[in-house]
Short mmCIF file of C-alpha atoms in Angstrom, two decimals:
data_model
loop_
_atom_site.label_atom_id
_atom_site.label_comp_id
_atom_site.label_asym_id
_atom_site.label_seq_id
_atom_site.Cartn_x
_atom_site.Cartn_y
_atom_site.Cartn_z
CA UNK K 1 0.00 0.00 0.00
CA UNK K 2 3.00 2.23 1.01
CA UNK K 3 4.37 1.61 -2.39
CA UNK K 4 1.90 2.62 -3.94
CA UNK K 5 0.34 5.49 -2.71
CA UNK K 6 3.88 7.27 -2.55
CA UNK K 7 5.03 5.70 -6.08
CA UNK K 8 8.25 4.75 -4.69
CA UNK K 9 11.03 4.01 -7.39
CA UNK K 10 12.49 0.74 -8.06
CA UNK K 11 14.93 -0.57 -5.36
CA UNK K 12 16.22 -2.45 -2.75
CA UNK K 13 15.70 -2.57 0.70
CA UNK K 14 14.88 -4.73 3.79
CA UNK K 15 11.98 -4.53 6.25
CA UNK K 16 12.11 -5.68 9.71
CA UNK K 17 9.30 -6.79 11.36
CA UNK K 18 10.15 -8.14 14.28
CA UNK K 19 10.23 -5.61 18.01
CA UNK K 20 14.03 -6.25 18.17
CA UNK K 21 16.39 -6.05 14.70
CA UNK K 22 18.49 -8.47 14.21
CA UNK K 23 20.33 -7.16 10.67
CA UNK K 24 23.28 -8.47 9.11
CA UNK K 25 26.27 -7.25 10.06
CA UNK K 26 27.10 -4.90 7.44
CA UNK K 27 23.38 -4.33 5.61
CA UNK K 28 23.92 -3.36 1.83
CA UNK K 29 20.95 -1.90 1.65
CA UNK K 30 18.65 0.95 3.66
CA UNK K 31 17.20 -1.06 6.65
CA UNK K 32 13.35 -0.45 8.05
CA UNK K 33 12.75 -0.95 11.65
CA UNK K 34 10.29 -0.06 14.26
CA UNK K 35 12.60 1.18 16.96
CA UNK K 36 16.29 1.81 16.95
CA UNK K 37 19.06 2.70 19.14
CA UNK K 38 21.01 5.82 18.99
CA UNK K 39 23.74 4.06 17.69
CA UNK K 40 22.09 1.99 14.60
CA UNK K 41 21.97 4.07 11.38
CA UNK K 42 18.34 2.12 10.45
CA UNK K 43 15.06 4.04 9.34
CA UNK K 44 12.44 3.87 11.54
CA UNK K 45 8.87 3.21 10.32
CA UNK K 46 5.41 3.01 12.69
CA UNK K 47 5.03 0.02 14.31
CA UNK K 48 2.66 -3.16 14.26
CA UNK K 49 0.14 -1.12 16.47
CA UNK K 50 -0.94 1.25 13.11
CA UNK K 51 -2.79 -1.72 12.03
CA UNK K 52 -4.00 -3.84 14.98
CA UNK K 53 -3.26 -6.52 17.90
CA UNK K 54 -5.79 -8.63 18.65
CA UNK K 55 -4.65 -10.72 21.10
CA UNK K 56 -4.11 -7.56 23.16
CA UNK K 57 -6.84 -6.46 22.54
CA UNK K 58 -6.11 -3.81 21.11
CA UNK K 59 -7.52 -2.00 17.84
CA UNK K 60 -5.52 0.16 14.84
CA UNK K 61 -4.17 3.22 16.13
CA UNK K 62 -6.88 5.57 14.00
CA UNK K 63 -9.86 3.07 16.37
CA UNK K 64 -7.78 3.02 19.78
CA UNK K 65 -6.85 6.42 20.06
CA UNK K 66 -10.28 7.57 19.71
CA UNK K 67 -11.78 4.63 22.04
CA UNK K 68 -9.28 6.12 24.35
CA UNK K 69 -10.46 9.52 24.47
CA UNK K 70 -14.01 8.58 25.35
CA UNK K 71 -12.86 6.27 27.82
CA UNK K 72 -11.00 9.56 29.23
CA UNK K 73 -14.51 11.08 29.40
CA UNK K 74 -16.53 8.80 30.96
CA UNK K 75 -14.00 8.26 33.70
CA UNK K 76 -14.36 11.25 36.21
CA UNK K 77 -12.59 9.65 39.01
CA UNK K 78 -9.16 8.04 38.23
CA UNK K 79 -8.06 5.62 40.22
CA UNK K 80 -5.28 6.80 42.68
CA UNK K 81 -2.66 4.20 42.23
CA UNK K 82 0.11 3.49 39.62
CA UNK K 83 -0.86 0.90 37.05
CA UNK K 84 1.21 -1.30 35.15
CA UNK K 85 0.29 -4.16 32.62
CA UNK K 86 3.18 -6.92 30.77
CA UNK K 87 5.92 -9.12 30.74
CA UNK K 88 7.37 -8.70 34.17
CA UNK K 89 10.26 -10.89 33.74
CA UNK K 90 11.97 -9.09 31.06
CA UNK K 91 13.20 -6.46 33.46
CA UNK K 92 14.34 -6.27 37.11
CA UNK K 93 12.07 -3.24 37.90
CA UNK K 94 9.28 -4.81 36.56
CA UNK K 95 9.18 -7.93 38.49
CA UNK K 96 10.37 -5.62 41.27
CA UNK K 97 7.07 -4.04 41.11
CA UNK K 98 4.73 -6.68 40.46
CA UNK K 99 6.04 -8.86 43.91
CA UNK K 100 5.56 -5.35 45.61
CA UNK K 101 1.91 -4.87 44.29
CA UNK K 102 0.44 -6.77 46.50
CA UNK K 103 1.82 -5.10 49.57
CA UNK K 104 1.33 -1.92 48.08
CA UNK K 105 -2.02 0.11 47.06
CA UNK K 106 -0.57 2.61 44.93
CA UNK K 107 0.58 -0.02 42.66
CA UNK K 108 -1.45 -2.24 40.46
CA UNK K 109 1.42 -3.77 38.74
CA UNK K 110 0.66 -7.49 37.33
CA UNK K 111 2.57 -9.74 35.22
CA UNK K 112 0.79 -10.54 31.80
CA UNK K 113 1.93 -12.25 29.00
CA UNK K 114 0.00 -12.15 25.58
CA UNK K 115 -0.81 -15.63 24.50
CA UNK K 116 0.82 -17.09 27.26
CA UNK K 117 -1.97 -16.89 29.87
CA UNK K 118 -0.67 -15.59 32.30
CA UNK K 119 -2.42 -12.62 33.98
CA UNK K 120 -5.32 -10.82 32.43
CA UNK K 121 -5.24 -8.20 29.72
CA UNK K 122 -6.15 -5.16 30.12
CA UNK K 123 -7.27 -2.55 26.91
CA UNK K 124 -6.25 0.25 26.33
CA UNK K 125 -9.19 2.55 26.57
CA UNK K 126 -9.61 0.78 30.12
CA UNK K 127 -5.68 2.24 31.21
CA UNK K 128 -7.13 5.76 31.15
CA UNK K 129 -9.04 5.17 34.88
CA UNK K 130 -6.06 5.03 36.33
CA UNK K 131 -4.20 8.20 37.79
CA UNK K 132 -0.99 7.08 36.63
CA UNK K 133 0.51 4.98 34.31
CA UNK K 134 4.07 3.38 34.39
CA UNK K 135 5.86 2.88 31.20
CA UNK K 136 8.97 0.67 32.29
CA UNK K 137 12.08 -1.03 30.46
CA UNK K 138 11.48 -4.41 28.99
CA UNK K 139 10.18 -6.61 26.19
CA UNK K 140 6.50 -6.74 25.69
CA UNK K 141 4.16 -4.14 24.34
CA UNK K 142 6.74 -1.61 24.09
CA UNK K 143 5.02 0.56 21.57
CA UNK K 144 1.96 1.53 23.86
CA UNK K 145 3.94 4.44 25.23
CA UNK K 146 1.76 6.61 22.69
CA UNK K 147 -1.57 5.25 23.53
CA UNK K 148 -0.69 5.83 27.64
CA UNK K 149 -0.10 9.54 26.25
CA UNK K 150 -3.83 9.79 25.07
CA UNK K 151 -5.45 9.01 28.32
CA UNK K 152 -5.02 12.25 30.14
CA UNK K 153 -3.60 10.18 33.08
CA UNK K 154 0.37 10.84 34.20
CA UNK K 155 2.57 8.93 32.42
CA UNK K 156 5.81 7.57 34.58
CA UNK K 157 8.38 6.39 31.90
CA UNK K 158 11.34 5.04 33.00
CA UNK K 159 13.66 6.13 30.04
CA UNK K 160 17.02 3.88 30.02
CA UNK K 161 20.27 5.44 29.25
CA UNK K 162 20.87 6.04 25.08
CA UNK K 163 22.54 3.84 24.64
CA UNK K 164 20.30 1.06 25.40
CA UNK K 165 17.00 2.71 24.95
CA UNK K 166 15.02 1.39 21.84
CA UNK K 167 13.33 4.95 19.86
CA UNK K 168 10.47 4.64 17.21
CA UNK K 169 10.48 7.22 14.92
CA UNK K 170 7.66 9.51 17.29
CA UNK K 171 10.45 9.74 19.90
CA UNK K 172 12.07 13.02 18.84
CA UNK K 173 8.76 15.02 19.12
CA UNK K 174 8.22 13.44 22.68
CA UNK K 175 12.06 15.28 23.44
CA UNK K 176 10.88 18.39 22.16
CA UNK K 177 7.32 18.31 24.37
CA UNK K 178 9.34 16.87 27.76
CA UNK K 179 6.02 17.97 29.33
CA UNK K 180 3.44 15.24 28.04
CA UNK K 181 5.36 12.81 30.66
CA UNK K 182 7.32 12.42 34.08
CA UNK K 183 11.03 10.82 32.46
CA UNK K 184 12.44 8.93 35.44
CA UNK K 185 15.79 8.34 33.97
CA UNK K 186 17.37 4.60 34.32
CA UNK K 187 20.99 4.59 34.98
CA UNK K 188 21.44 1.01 35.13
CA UNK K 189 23.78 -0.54 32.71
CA UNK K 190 22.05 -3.25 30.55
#
């Protein structure tokens, strides 16, 4: 569809599809990704969530975004704790949180893992009743960070250093609007 819409000339190129690249050493041609380090001299094109995932429930980004902003509405009291939703052993301060959830009630942090069943799912339209949300290091649903941004709630992202912080191609805009989040910056070594 890309293709042809923007009548893109004949050549060569490769597309990765996957949440983490895994290129050739020395690509000999332009390589697409959905997030990049700082360091990797890829192009970075939207992610899987433009079209849909349905096994987390959630819709293309054009459907979510606005599910999300009526959810925003018809939630007039936010709950007052600090929600989290994914794969909480693919990062120390994830699983941190989750085995202090319990123990805690301003966290709601639970371990869920898409097609794995393990914990419950929770959509996106349903994060904006909470107060705040935590975006934290990690493999999972990495690309939500934009649809936590449309739900009017505060936003806790736990940014790791440069060097080992994956950027879609969005990120640059967030840098220039520091104010649409809290940055709590990660200074562990990965």
């Amino acid at each position: 569809d890309v293709l042809a819409m923007y009548h893109v000339p004949d050549c060569e190129f490769l597309v990765c599809t996957d949440d983490k690249p895994a290129p050739p050493d020395v690509p000999t041609v332009p390589l697409f990704v959905m997030a990049k380090r700082a360091s990797q001299r890829y192009l970075t094109y939207p992610d899987h969530t433009f079209y849909d995932w349905p096994e987390a429930q959630t819709g293309p980004w054009d459907v979510e975004r606005h599910a999300l902003r009526k959810a925003d509405d018809t939630h007039a009291t936010k709950t007052p704790a600090a929600m989290f939703r994914g794969n909480a052993t693919t990062a120390y301060v994830r699983q941190h949180l989750a085995n202090a959830s319990p123990h805690h009630p301003e966290l709601d942090v639970e371990d869920v893992r898409v097609g794995a069943g393990v914990g419950t799912v929770v959509p996106l339209h349903a994060h904006a009743q909470w107060k705040y949300l935590l975006h934290l290091p990690g493999i999972s649903y990495a690309a939500r960070l934009k649809y936590l941004l449309q739900t009017r709630s505060v936003v806790l992202y736990v940014r790791k250093r440069p060097e080992y912080e994956y950027r879609e191609f969005w990120y640059d805009y967030l840098d220039q609007h520091p104010h649409a989040c809290v940055v709590v910056a990660d200074q562990n070594w990965y």
